[in-house]
Short mmCIF file of C-alpha atoms and ligand atoms in Angstrom, two decimals:
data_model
loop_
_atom_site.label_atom_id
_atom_site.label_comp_id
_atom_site.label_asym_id
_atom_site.label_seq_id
_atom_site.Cartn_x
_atom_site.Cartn_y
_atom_site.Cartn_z
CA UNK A 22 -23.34 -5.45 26.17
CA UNK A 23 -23.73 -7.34 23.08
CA UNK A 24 -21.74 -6.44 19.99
CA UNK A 25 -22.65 -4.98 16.84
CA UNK A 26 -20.89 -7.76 15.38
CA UNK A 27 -22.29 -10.38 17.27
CA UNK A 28 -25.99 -9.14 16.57
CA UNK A 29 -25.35 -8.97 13.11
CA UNK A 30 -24.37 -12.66 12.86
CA UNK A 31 -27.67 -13.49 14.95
CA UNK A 32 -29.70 -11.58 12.68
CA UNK A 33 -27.86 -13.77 9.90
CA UNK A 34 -28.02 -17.02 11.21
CA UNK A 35 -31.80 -16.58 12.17
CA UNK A 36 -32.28 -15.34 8.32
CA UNK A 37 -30.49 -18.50 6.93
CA UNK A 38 -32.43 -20.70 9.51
CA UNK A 39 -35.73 -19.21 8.24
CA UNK A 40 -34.58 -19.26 4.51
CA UNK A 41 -33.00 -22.08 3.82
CA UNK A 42 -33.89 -21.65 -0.25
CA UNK A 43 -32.49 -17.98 -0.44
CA UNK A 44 -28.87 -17.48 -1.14
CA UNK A 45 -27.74 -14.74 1.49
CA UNK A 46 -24.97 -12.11 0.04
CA UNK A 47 -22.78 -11.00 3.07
CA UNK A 48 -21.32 -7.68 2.12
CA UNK A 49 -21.23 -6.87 5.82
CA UNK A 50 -17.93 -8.27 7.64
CA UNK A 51 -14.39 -7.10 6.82
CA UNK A 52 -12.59 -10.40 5.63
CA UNK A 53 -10.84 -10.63 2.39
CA UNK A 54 -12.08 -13.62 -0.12
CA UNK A 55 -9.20 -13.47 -2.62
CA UNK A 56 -6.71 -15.97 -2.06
CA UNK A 57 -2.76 -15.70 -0.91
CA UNK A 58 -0.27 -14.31 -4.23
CA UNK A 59 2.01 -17.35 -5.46
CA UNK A 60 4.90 -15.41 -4.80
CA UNK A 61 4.15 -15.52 -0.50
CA UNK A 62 2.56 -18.78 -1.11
CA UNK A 63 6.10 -19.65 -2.57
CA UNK A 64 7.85 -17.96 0.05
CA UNK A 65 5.87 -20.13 2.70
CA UNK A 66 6.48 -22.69 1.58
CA UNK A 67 10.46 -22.31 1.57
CA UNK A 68 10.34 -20.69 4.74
CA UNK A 69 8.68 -24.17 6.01
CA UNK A 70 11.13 -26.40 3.99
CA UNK A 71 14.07 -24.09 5.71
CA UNK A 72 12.25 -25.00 9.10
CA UNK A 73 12.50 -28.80 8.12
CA UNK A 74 16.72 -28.67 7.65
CA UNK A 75 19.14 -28.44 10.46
CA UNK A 76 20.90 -26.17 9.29
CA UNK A 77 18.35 -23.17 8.53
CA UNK A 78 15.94 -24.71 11.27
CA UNK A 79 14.73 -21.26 13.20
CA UNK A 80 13.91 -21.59 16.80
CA UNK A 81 12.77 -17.97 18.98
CA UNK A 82 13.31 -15.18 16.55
CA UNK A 83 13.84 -11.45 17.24
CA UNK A 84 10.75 -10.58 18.99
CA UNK A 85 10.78 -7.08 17.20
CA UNK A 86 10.93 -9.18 13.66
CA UNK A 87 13.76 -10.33 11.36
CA UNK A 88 16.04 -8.01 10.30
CA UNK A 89 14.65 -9.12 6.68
CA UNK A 90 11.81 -7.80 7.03
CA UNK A 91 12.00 -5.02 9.08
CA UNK A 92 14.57 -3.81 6.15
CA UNK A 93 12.25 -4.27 2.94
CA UNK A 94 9.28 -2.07 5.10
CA UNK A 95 11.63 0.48 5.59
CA UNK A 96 12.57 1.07 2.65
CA UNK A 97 9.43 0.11 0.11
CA UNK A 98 6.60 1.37 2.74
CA UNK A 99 9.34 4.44 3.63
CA UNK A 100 12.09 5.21 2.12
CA UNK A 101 10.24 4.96 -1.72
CA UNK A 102 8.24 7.18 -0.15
CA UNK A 103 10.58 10.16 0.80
CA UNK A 104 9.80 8.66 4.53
CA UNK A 105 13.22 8.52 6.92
CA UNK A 106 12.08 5.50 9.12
CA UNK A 107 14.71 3.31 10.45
CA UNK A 108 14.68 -0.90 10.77
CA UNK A 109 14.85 -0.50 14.45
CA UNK A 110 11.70 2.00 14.93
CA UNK A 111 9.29 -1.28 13.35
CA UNK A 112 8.14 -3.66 15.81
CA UNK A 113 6.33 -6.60 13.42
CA UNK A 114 3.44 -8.17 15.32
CA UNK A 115 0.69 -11.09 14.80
CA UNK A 116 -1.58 -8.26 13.84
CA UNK A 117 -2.74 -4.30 13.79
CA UNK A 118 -5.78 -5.46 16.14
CA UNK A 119 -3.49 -6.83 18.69
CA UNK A 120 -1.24 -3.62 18.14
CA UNK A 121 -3.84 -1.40 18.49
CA UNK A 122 -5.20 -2.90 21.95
CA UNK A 123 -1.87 -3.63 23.37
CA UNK A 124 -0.21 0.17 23.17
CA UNK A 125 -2.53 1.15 25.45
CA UNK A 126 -0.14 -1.28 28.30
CA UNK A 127 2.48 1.72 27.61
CA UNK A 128 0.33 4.13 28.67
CA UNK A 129 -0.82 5.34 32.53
CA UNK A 130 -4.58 4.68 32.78
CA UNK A 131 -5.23 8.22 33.92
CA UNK A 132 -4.77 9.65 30.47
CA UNK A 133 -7.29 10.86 28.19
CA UNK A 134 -8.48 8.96 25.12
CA UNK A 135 -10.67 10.79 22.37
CA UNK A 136 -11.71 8.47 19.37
CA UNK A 137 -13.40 9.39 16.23
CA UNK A 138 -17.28 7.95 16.54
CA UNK A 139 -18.00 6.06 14.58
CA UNK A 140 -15.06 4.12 15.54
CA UNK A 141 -13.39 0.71 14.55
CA UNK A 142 -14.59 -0.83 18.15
CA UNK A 143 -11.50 -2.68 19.24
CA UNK A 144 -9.62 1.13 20.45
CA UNK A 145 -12.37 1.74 22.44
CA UNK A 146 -13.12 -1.66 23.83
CA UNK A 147 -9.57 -2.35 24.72
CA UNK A 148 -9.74 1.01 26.84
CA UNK A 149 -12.98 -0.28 28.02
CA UNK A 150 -10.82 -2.97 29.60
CA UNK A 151 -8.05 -1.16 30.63
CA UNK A 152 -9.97 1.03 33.17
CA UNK A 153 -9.46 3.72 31.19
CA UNK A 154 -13.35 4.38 29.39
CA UNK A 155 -14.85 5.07 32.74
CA UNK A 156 -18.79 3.96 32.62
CA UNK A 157 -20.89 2.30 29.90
CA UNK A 158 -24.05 5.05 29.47
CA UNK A 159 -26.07 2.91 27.86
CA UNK A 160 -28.84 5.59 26.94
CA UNK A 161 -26.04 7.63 25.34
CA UNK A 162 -24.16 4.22 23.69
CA UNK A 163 -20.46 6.05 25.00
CA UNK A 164 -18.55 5.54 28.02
CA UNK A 165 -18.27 8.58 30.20
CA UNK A 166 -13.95 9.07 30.21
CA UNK A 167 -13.95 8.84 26.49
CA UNK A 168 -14.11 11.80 23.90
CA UNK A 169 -16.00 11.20 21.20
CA UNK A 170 -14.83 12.88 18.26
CA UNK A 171 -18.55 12.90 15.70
CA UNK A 172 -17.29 12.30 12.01
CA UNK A 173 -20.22 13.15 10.27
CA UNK A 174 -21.19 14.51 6.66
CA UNK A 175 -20.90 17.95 7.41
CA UNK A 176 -17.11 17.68 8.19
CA UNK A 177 -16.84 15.59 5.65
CA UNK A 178 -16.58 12.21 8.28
CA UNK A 179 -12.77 13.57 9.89
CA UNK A 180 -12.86 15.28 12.71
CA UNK A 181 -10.66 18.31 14.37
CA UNK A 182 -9.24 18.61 17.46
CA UNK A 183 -11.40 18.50 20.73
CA UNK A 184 -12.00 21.59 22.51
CA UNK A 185 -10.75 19.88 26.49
CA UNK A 186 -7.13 18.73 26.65
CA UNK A 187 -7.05 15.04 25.32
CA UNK A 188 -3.58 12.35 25.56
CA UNK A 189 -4.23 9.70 23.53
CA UNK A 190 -5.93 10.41 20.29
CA UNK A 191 -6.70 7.58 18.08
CA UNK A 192 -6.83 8.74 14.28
CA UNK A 193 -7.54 5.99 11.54
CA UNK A 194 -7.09 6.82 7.45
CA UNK A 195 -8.48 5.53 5.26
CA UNK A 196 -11.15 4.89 7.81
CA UNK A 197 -12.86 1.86 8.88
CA UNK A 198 -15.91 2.29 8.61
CA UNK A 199 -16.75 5.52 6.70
CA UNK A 200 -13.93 5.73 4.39
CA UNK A 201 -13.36 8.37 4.49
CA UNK A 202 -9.43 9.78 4.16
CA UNK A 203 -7.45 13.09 5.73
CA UNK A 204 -5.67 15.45 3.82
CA UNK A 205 -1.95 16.78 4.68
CA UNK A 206 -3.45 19.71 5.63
CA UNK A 207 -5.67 17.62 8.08
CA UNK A 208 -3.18 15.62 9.54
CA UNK A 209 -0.82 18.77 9.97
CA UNK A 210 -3.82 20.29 12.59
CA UNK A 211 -3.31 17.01 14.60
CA UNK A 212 0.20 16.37 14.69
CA UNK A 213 0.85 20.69 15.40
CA UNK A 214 -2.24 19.76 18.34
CA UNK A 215 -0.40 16.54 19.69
CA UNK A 216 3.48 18.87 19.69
CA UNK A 217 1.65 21.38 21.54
CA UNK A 218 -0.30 19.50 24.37
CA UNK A 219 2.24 16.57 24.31
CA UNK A 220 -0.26 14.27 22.80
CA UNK A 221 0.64 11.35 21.30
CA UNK A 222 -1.58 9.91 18.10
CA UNK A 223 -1.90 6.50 17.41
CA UNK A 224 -2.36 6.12 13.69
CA UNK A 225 -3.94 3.21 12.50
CA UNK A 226 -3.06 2.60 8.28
CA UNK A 227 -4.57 -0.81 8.02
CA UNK A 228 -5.94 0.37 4.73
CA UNK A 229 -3.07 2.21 3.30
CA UNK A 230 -2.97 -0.12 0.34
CA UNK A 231 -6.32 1.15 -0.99
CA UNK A 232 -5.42 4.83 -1.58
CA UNK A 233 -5.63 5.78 -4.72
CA UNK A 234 -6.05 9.82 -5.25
CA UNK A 235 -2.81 11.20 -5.98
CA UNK A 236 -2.36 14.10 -2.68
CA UNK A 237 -3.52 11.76 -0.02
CA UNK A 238 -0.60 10.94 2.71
CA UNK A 239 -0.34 7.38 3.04
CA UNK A 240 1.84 7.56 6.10
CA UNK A 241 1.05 9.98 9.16
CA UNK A 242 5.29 10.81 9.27
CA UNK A 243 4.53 12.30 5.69
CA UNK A 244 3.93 15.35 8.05
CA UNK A 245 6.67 17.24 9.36
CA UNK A 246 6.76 16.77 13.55
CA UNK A 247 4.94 13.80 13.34
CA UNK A 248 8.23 11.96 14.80
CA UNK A 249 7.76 13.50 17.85
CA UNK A 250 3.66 12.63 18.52
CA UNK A 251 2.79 9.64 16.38
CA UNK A 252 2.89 5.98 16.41
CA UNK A 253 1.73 4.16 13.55
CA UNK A 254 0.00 0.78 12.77
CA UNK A 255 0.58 -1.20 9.50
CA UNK A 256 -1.40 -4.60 8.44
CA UNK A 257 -0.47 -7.12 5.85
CA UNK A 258 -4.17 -8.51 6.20
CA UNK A 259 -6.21 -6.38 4.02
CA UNK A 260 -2.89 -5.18 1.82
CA UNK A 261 -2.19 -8.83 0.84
CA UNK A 262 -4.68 -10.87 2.58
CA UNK A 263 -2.90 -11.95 5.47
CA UNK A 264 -6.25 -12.24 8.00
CA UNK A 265 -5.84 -15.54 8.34
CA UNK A 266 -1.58 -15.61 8.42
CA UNK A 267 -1.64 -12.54 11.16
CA UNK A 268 1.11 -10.42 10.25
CA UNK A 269 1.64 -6.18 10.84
CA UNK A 270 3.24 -4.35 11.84
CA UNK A 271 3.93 -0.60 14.32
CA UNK A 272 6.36 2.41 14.25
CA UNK A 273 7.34 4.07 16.76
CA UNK A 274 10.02 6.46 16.07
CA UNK A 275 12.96 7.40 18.61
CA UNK A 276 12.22 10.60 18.58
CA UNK A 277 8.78 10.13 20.65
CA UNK A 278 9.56 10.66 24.32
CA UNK A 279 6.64 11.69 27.00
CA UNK A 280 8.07 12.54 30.49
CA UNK A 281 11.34 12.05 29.21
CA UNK A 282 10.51 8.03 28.49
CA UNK A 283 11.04 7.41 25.20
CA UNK A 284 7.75 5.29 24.29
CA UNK A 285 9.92 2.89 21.42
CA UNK A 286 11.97 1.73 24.58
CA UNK A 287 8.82 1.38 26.30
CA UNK A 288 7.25 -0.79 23.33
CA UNK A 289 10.27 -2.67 22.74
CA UNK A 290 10.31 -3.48 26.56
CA UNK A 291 6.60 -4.62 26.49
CA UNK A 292 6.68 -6.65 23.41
CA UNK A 293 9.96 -8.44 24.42
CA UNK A 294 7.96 -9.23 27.63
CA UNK A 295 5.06 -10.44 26.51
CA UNK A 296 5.23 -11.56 22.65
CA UNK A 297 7.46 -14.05 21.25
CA UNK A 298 7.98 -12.85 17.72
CA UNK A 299 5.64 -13.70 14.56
CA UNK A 300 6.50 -17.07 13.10
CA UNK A 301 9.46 -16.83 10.60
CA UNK A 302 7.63 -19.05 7.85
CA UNK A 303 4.92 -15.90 7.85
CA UNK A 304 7.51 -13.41 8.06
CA UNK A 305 9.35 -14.82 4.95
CA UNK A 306 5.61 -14.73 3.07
CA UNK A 307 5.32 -10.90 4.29
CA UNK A 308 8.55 -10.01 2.75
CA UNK A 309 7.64 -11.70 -1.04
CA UNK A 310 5.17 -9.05 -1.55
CA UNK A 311 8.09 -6.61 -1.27
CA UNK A 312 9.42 -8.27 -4.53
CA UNK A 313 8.21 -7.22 -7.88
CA UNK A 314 6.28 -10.06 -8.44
CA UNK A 315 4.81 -9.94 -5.00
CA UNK A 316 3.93 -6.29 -5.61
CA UNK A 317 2.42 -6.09 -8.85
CA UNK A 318 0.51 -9.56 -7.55
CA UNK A 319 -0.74 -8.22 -4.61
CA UNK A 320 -1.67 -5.06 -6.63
CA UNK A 321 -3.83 -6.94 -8.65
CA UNK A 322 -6.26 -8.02 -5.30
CA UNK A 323 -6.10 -4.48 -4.29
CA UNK A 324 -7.45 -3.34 -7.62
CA UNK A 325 -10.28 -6.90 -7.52
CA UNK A 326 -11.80 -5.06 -4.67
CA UNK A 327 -11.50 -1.45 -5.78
CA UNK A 328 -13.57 -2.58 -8.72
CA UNK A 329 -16.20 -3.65 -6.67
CA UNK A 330 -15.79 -0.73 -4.60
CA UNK A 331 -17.07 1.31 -7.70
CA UNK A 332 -19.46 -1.03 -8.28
CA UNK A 333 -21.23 -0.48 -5.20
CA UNK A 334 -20.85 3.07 -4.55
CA UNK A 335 -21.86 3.74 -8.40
CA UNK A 336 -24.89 1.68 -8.38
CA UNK A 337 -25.95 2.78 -5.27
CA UNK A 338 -25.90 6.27 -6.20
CA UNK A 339 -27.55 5.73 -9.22
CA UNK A 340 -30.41 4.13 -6.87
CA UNK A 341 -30.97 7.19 -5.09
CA UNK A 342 -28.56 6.63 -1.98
CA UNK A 343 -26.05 8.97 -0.61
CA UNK A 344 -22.96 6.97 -0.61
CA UNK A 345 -19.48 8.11 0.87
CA UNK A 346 -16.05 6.53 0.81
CA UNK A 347 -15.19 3.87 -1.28
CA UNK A 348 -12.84 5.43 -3.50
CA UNK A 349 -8.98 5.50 -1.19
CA UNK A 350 -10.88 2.38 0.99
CA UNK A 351 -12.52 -0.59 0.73
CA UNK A 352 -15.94 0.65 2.53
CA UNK A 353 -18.68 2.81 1.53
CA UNK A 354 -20.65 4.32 3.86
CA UNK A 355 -24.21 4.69 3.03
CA UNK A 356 -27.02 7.16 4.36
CA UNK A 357 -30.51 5.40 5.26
CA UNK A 358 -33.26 6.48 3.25
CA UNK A 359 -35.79 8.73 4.78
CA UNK A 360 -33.73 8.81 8.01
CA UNK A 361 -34.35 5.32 8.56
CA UNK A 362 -32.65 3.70 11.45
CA UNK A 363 -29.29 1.67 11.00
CA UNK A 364 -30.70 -1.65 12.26
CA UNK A 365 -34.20 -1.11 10.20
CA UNK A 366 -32.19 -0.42 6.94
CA UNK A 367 -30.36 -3.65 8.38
CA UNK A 368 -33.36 -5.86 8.59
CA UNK A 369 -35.00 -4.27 5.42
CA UNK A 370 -32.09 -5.48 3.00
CA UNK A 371 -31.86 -8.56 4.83
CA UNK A 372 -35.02 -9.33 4.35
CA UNK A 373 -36.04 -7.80 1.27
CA UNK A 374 -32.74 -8.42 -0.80
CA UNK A 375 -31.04 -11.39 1.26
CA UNK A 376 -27.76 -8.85 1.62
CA UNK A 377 -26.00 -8.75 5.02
CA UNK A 378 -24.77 -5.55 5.90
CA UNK A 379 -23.07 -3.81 8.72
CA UNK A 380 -25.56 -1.76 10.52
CA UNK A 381 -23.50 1.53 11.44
CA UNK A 382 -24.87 2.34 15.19
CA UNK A 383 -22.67 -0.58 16.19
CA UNK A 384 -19.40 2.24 15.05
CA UNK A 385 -20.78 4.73 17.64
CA UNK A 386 -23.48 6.43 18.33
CA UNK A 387 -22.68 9.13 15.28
CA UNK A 388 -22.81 6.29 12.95
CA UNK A 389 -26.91 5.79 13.51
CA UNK A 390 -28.41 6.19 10.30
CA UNK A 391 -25.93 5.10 8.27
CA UNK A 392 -24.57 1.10 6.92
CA UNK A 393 -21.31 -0.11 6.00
CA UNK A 394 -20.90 -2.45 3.27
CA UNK A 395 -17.39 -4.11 1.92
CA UNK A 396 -15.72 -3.93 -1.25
CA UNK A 397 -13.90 -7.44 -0.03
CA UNK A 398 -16.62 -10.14 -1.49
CA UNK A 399 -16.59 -12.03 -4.71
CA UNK A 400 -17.23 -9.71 -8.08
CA UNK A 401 -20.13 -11.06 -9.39
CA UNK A 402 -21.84 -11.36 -5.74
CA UNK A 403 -21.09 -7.87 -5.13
CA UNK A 404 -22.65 -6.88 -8.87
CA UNK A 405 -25.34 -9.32 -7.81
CA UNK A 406 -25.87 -7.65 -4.01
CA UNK A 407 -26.25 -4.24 -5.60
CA UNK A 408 -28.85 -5.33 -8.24
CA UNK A 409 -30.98 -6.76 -5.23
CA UNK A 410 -30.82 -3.74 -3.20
CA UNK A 411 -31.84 -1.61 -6.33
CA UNK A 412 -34.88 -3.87 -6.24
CA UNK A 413 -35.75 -4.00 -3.00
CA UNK A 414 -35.55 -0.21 -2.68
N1 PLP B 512 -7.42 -1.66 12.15
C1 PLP B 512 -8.56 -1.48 11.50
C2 PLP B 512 -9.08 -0.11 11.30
C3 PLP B 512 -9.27 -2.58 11.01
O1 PLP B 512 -10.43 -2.39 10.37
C4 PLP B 512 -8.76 -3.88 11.20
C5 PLP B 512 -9.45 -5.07 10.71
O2 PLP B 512 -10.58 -5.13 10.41
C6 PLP B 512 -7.57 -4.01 11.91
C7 PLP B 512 -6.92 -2.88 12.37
C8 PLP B 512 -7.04 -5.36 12.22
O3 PLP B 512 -6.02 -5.76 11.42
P1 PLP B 512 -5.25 -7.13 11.65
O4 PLP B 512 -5.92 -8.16 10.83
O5 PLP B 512 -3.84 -6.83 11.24
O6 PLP B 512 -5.31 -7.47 13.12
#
């Protein structure tokens, strides 16, 4: 089975082959385009001139993260927060992707996984390959062990718990790709659903940063008993454009114990085994944006995209599309006219506007009729993109 993302860079590169003259727009993948802050770039670069002396030279670090670091997430992502989460319950990692597909060696195969469809692919690929997805039905686009969890428009794209008995529940806000966000009230169902059937939720904040509406949790142990259900995933790569430095980080309170294992002994156990630690030189550029500087820096790419968040969604509306999200994330979500199909929609603004888009069947089979586009490409391309698409419709 071919990706969604794969296709979609097919579809691209046979565009660009046939039109060479036309300048293509790609508001389709999910990489940032604004550059490093000085203040990491500065705190690179002394992490790498410390590397260079004997005497701070840095060989193996801690392979749950210097105590640096682990410190200023605790208390600015935390603590500032009203959030009680202790230096040793963060493991920092290369990256929330690799986070999110390695849990799963803590778990027994045998368990139950529902995710919400549409989905960010890796959770259910990663079960895929675990054994634990069952069969590929290819006329239904799910695999048979899985429960899909629709998040559509009439429950305003989050979903509530399943009716059968589920172990692992994968919950992601804001949401990649629709998103959309949950309330407390929302999250509160879950975690009271996870205590009671002895769930656990794994609660994937890559896109904290971009909240912005004043009641929405930005941390799933906001809600009271999520200590004892919830593991949660953290990325510098879309908060301070770390894709291409690979630094996150996962928390997994002591409280969380299944069969009397407690699952941060289990993760500490695994990641000791088979990770070596992120590089202290990227560490040291993840803790600058902890600083003032680094914040209100960092703060200022955050806000770059949310502009052209409200570019897109606004103008799109204004065309006659139904657009969701967009507002606490950097995606909006956007209805095909006239029920058209996801890949049709696809070709037609490829085509028609030179925009690349992400068609949203590839999220799952509830995200058919629908297209994600990003808020994470250059400001006057993205005012540019949505003037073409106006036209073309
Ligand atoms: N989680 C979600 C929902 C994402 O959309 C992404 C990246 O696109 C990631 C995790 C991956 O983050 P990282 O770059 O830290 O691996």
């Amino acid at each position: 089975r071919s990706s969604a993302a794969s296709d979609v860079y097919k579809r691209q590169a046979a565009y660009m082959e046939k039109h060479s003259d036309q300048s293509l727009i790609r508001l389709g993948i999910g990489d940032v385009t604004r550059p490093l802050c000085h203040f990491a770039v500065q705190a690179l670069h002394e992490g790498a001139d410390e590397m260079g002396r004997a005497e701070t030279f840095k060989g193996y670090g801690p392979e749950q993260g210097y105590d640096f670091l682990r410190q200023a997430i605790a208390q600015h992502d935390y603590a500032a927060r009203g959030v009680d989460i202790k230096p040793e319950e963060i493991f920092v990692s290369d990256g929330a992707k690799s986070d999110c597909g390695n849990i799963g060696d803590i778990f027994g195969v045998d368990n139950i996984v529902a995710v919400c469809d549409p989905v960010y692919p890796v959770y259910v690929d990663t079960n895929a390959m675990a054994g634990r997805a069952g069969s590929y039905q290819e006329e239904l686009g799910k695999w048979d062990r899985l429960v899909y969890m629709p998040c559509v428009e009439e429950n305003g794209f989050t979903p509530v718990p399943p009716r059968e008995k589920v172990d692992i529940i994968y919950l992601c806000f804001p949401n990649n790709p629709t998103g959309a966000v949950a309330t407390r009230e929302q999250l509160k169902v879950w975690v009271d659903y996870a205590n009671a059937n002895g769930a656990v939720i794994l609660y994937d904040s890559a896109y904290e940063a971009f909240i912005t509406e004043e009641d929405v949790p930005h941390t799933i142990f906001e809600i009271e008993g999520a200590r004892t259900c919830a593991i949660e995933f953290r990325s510098y790569s879309k908060t301070a454009g770390f894709t291409g430095n690979r630094c996150a980080y996962t928390v997994v309170p002591m409280e969380l114990k299944r069969d009397g294992a407690s699952l941060n002994a289990l993760w500490n156990r695994r990641q000791c085994t088979k990770f070596n630690g992120v590089p202290y030189v990227i560490q040291r550029g993840a803790a600058a944006i902890y600083t003032p500087e680094g914040k209100d820096q960092t703060r200022a790419s955050i806000d770059y995209y949310r502009q052209n968040a409200q570019v897109i969604r606004e103008g799109l509306t204004a065309a006659g599309l139904s657009c969701f999200g967009g507002v606490n994330a950097p995606y909006i979500w956007i209805k095909t006219p006239d029920g058209m199909g996801s890949w049709d929609f696809f070709d037609l603004l490829l085509d028609r506007a030179n925009v690349a888009t992400t068609p949203g069947a590839g999220f799952g089979p509830s995200g058919e009729g629908y297209i994600r586009l990003t808020a994470f490409g250059g400001a006057e391309a993205t005012r540019e993109a949505v003037e073409r698409v106006k036209a073309a419709l």
